[in-house]
mmCIF file of C-alpha atoms (C1' of nucleotides) in Angstrom:
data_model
loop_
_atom_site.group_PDB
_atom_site.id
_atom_site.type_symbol
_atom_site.label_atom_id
_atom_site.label_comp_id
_atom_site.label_asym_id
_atom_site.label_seq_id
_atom_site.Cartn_x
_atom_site.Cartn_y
_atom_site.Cartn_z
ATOM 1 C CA UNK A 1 37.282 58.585 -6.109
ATOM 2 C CA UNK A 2 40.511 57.512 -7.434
ATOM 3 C CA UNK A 3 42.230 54.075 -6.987
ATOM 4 C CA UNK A 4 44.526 55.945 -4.899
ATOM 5 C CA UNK A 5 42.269 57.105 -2.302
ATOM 6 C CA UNK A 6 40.305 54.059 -2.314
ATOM 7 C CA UNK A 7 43.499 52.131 -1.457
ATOM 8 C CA UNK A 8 44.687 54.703 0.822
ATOM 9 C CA UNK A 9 41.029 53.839 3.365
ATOM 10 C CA UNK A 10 41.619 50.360 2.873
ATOM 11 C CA UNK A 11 44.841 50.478 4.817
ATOM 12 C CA UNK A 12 43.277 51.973 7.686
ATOM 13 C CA UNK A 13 43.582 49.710 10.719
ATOM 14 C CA UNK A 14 45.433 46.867 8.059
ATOM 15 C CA UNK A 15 48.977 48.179 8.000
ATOM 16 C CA UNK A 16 49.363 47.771 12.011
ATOM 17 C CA UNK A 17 48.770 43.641 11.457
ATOM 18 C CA UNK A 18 50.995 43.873 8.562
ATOM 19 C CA UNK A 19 53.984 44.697 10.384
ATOM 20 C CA UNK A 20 53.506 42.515 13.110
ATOM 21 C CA UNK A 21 53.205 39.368 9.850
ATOM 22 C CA UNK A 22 56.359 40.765 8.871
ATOM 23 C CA UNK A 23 58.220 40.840 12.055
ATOM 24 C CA UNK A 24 56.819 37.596 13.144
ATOM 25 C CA UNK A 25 60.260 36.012 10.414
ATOM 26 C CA UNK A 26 62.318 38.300 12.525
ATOM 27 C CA UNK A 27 63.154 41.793 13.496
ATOM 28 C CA UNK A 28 63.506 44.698 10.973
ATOM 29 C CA UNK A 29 64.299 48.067 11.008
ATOM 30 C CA UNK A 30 62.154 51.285 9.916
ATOM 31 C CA UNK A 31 63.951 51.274 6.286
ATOM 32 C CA UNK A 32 63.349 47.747 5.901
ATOM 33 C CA UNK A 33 59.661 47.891 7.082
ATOM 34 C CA UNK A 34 59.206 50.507 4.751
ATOM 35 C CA UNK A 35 61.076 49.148 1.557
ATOM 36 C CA UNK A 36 58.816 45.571 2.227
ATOM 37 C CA UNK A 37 55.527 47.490 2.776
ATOM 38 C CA UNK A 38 56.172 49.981 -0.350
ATOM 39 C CA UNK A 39 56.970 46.687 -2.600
ATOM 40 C CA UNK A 40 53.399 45.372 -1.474
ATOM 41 C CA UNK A 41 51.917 48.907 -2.282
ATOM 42 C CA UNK A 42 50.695 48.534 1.581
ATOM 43 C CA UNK A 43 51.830 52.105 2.597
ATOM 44 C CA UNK A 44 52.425 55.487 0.165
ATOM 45 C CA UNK A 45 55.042 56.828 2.272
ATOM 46 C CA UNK A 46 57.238 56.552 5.625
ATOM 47 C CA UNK A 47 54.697 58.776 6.849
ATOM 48 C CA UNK A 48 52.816 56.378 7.942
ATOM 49 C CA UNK A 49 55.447 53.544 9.355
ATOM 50 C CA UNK A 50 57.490 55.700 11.632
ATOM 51 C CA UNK A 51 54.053 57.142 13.911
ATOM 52 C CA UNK A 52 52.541 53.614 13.575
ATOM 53 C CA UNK A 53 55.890 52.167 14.932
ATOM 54 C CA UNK A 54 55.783 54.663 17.773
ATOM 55 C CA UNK A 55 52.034 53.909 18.498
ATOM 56 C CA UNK A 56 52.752 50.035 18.257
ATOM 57 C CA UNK A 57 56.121 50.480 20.770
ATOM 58 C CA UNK A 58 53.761 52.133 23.264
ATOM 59 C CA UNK A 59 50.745 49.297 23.056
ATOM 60 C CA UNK A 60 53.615 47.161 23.331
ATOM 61 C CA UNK A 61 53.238 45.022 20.090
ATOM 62 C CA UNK A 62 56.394 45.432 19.071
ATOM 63 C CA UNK A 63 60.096 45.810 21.032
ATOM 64 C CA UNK A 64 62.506 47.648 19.434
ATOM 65 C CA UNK A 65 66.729 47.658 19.839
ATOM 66 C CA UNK A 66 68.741 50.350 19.002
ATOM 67 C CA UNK A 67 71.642 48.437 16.919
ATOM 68 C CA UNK A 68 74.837 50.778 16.349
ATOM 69 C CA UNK A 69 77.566 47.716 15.231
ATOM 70 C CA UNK A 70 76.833 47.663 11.782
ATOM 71 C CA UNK A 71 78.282 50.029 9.308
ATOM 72 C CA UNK A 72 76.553 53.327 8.700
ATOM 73 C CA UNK A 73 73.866 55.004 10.788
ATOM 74 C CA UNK A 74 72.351 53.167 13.675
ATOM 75 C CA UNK A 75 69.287 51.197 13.213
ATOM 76 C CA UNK A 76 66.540 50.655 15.337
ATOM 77 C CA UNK A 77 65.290 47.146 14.910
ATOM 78 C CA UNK A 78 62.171 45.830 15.595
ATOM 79 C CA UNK A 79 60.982 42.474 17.254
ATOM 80 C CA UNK A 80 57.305 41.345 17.477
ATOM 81 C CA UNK A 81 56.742 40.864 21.303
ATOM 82 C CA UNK A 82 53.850 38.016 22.864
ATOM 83 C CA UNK A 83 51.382 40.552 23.507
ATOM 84 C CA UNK A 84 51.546 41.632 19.448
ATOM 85 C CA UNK A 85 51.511 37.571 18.223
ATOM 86 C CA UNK A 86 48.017 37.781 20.038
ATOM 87 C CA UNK A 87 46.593 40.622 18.563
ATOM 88 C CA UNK A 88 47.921 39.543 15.050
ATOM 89 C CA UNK A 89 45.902 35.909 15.491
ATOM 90 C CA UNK A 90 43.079 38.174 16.421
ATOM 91 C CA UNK A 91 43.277 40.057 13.533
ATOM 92 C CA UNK A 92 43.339 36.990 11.129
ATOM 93 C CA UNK A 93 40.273 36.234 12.469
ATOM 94 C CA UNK A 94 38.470 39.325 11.592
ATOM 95 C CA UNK A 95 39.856 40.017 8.457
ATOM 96 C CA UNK A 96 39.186 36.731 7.248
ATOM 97 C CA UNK A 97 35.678 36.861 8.623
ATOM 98 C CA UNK A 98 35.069 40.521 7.458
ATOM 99 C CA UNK A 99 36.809 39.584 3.964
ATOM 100 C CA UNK A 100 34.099 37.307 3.258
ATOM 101 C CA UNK A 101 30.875 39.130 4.205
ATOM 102 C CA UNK A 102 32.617 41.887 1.531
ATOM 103 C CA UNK A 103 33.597 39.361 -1.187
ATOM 104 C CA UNK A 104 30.006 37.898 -0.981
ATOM 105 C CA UNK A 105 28.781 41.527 -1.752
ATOM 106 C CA UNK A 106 30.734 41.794 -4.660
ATOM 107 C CA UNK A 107 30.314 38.447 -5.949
ATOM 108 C CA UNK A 108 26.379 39.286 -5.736
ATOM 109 C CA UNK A 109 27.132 42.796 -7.435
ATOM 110 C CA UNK A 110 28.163 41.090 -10.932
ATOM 111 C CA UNK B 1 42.758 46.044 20.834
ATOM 112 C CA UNK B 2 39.915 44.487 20.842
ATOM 113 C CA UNK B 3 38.300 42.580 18.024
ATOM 114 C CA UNK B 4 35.564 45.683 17.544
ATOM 115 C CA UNK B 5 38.156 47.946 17.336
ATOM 116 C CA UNK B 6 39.820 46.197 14.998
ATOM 117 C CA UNK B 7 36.830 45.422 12.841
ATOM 118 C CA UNK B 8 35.941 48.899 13.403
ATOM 119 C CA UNK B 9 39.451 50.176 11.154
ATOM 120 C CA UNK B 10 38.897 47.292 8.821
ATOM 121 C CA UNK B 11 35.546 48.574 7.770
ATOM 122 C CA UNK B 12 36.964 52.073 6.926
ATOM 123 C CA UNK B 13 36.759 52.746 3.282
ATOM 124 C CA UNK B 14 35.018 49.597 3.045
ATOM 125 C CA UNK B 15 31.517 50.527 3.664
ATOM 126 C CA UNK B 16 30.538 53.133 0.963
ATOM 127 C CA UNK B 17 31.209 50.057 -1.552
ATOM 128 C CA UNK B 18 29.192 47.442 0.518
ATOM 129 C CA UNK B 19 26.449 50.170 0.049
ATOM 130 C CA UNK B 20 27.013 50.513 -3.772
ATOM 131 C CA UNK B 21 27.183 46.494 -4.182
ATOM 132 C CA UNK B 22 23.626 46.059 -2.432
ATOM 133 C CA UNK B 23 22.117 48.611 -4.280
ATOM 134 C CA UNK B 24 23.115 47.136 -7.667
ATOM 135 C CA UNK B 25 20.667 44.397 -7.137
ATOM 136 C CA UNK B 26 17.781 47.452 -7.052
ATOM 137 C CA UNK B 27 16.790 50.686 -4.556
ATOM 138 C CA UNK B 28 16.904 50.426 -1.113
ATOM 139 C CA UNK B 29 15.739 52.747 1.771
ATOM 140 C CA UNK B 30 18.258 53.689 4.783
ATOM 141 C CA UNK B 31 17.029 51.272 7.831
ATOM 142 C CA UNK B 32 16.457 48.397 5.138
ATOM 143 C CA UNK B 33 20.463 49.378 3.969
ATOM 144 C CA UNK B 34 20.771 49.389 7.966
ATOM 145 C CA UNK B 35 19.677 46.183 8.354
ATOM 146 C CA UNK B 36 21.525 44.592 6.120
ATOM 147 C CA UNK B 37 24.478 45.809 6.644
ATOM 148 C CA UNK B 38 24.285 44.960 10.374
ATOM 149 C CA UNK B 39 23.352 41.248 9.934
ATOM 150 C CA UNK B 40 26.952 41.020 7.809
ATOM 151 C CA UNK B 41 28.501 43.103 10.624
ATOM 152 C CA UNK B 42 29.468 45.450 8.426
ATOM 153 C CA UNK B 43 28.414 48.413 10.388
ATOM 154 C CA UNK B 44 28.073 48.993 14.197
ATOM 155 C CA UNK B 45 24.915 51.598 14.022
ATOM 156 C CA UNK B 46 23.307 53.977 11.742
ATOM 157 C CA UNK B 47 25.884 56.374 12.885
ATOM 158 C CA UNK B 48 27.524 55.716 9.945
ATOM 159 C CA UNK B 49 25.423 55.339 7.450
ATOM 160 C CA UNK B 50 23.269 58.506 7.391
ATOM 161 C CA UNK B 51 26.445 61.014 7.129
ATOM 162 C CA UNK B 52 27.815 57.970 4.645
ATOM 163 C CA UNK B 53 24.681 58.094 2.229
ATOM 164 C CA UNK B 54 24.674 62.069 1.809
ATOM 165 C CA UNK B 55 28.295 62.105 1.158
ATOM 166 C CA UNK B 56 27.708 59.602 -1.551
ATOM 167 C CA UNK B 57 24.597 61.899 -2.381
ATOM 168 C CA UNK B 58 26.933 64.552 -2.926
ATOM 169 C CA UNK B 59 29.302 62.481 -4.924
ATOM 170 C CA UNK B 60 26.860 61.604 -7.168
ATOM 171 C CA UNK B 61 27.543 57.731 -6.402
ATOM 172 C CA UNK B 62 23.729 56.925 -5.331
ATOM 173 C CA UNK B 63 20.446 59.104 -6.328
ATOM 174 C CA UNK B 64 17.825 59.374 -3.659
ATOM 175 C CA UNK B 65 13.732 59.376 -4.158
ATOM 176 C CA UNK B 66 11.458 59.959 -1.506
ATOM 177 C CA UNK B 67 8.243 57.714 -1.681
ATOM 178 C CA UNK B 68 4.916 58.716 0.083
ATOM 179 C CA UNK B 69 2.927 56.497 -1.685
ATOM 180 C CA UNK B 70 2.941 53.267 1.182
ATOM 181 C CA UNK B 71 1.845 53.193 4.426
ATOM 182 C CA UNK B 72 3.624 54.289 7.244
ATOM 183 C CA UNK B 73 6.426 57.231 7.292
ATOM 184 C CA UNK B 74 7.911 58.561 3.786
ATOM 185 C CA UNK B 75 10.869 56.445 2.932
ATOM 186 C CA UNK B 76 13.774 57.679 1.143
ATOM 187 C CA UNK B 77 15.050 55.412 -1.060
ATOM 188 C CA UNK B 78 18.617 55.136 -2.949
ATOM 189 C CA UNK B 79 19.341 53.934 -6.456
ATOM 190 C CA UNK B 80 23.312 53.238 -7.608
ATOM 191 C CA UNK B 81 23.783 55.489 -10.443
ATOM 192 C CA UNK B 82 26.380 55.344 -13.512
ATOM 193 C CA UNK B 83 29.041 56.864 -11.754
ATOM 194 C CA UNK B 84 27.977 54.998 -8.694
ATOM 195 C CA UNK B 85 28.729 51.127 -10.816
ATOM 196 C CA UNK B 86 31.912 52.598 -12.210
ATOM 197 C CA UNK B 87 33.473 53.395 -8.803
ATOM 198 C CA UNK B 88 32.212 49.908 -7.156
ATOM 199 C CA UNK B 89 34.397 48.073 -10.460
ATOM 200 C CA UNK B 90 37.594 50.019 -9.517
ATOM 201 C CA UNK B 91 36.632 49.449 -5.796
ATOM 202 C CA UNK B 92 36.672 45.470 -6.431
ATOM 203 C CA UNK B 93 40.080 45.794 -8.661
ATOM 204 C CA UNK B 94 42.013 47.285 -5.569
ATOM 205 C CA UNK B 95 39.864 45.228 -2.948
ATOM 206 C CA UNK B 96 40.944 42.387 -4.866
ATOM 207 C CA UNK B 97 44.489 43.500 -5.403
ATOM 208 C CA UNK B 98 44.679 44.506 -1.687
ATOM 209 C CA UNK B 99 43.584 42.015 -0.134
ATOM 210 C CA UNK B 100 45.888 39.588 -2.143
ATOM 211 C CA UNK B 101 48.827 41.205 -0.389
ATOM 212 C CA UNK B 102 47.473 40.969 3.212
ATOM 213 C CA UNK B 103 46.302 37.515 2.706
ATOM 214 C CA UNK B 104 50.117 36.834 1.394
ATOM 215 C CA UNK B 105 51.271 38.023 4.599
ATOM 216 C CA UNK B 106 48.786 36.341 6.989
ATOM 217 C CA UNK B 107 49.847 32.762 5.463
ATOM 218 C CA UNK B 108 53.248 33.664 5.788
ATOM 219 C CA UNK B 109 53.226 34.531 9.481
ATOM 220 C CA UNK B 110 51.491 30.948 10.488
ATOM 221 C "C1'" DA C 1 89.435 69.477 5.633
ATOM 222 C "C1'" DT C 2 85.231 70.500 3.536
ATOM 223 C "C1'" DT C 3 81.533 69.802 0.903
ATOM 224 C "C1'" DG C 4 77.930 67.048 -0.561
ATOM 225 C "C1'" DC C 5 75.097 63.037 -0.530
ATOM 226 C "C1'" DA C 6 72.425 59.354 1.120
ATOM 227 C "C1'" DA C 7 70.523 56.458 4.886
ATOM 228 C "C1'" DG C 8 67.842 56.548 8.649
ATOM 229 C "C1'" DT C 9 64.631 58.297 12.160
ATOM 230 C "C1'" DC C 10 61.058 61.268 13.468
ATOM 231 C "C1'" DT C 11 57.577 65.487 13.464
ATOM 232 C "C1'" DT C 12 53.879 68.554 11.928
ATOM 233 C "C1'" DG C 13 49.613 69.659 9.938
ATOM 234 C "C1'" DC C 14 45.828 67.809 7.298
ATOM 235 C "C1'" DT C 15 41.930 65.159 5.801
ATOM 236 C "C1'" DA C 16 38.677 61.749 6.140
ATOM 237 C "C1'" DT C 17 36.081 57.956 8.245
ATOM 238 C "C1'" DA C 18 33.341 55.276 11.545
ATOM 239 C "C1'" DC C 19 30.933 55.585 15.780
ATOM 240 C "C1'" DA C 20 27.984 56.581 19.907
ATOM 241 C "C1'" DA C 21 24.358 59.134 21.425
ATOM 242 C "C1'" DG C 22 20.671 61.526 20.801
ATOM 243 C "C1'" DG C 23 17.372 64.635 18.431
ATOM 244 C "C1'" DT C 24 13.412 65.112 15.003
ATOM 245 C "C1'" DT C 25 9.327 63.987 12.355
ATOM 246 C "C1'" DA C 26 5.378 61.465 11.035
ATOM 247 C "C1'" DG C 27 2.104 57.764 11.012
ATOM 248 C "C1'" DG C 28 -0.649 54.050 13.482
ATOM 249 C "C1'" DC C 29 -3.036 52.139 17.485
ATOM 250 C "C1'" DT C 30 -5.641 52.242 21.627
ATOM 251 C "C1'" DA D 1 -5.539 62.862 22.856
ATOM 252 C "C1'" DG D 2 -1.484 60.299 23.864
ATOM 253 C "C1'" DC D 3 1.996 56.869 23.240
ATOM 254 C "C1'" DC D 4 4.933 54.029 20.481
ATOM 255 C "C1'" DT D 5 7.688 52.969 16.798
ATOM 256 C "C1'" DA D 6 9.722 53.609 12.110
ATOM 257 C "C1'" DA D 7 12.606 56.343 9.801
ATOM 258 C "C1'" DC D 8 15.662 60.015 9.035
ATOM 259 C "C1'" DC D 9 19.383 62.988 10.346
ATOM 260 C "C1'" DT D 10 22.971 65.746 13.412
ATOM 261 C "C1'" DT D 11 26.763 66.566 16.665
ATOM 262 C "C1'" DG D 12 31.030 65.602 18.705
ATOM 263 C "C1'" DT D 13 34.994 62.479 19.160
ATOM 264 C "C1'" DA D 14 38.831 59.475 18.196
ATOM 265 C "C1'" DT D 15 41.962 57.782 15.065
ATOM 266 C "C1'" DA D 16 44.608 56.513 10.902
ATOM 267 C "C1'" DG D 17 47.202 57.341 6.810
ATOM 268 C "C1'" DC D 18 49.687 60.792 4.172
ATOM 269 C "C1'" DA D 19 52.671 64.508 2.206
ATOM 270 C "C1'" DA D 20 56.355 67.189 3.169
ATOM 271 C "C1'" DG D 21 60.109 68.054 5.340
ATOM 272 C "C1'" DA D 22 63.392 68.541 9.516
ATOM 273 C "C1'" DC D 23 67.252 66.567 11.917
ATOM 274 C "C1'" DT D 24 71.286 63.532 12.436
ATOM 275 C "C1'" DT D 25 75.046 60.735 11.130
ATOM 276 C "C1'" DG D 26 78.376 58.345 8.402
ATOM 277 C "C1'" DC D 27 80.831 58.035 3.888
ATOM 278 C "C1'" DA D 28 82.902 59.498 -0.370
ATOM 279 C "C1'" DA D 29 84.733 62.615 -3.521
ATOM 280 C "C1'" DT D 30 87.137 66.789 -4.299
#
DNA sequence: ATTGCAAGTCTTGCTATACAAGGTTAGGCT
DNA sequence: AGCCTAACCTTGTATAGCAAGACTTGCAAT
């Protein structure tokens, strides 16, 4: 299994809390999302923001604004609603609970 | 979502290394791997770890021995293998790496 | 004007994983 | 013989990330 892969799995069900940590400074846009999330190596490709943006919209997590002032294209920007702050403390609680059963493992493995 | 659900995505990709990282300590059979694994929460029934152990079978990550010699039902048990050891190293470099980022995040969202 | 390019959003088809539920086999105990 | 439990495995489902690319719109150079 390559690192690749490997990393790829790991994402699963992490990249959804991700976005919400980054809206929670303030609202984005896709291109944005996807430029910070790249930069982390947290996602390989749009592919995965733009259905995960459309899930998130439709659970409500996130609110997004169609912005056409600026220069260039319009933008759709992004802001983290109540309902997604809740899930994201939720999630901190897992992750840091299910981070340390697996760094226990692998501190035991060496 | 609730927190099993979200546990549930967090464990993808996880597992198959939690397996390799209790076997390095010495062979296991599937309940005892089933057991363990479920008092660190790390799996929500053997649903997943029968159809996880033969693909690692197949992968040549773990090597399986049945034993008839004890009492009670033939046991099947798995050693880690070469292969197996290699994989769980590059698992813990991008676990490591990984979680890094999303940790990163998290603090910055509080 | 027209052509070309780049930013930005979104879609399609694919693969892989965990899970719930239940089926199967074999030994021990009464 | 009959039941119970340990132990193993199978089937079907839902879902997530990804690669590749389609579509649209503004801007810049020719």
């Amino acid at each position: 299994m390559s690192e690749e892969r490997i990393a790829t799995n790991l994402r699963k069900g992490v990249l959804e809390y991700c976005v919400l940590a980054l809206l929670s400074h303030g609202e984005k846009y896709g291109l944005e999302l996807a430029g910070d999330l790249t930069a982390r190596e947290l996602i390989a490709s749009e592919g995965s923001l733009y259905p995960l943006l459309a899930r998130m919209r439709e659970n409500g997590l996130v609110e997004p604004r169609w912005d056409t002032s600026g220069t260039g294209r319009p933008r759709r920007y992004y802001a983290i609603t109540q309902h997604g702050s809740e899930q994201l403390a939720t999630f901190t609680r897992v992750w840091v609970s299910l981070g340390a059963q697996v760094d226990a493992l692998l501190e035991g493995s060496r």
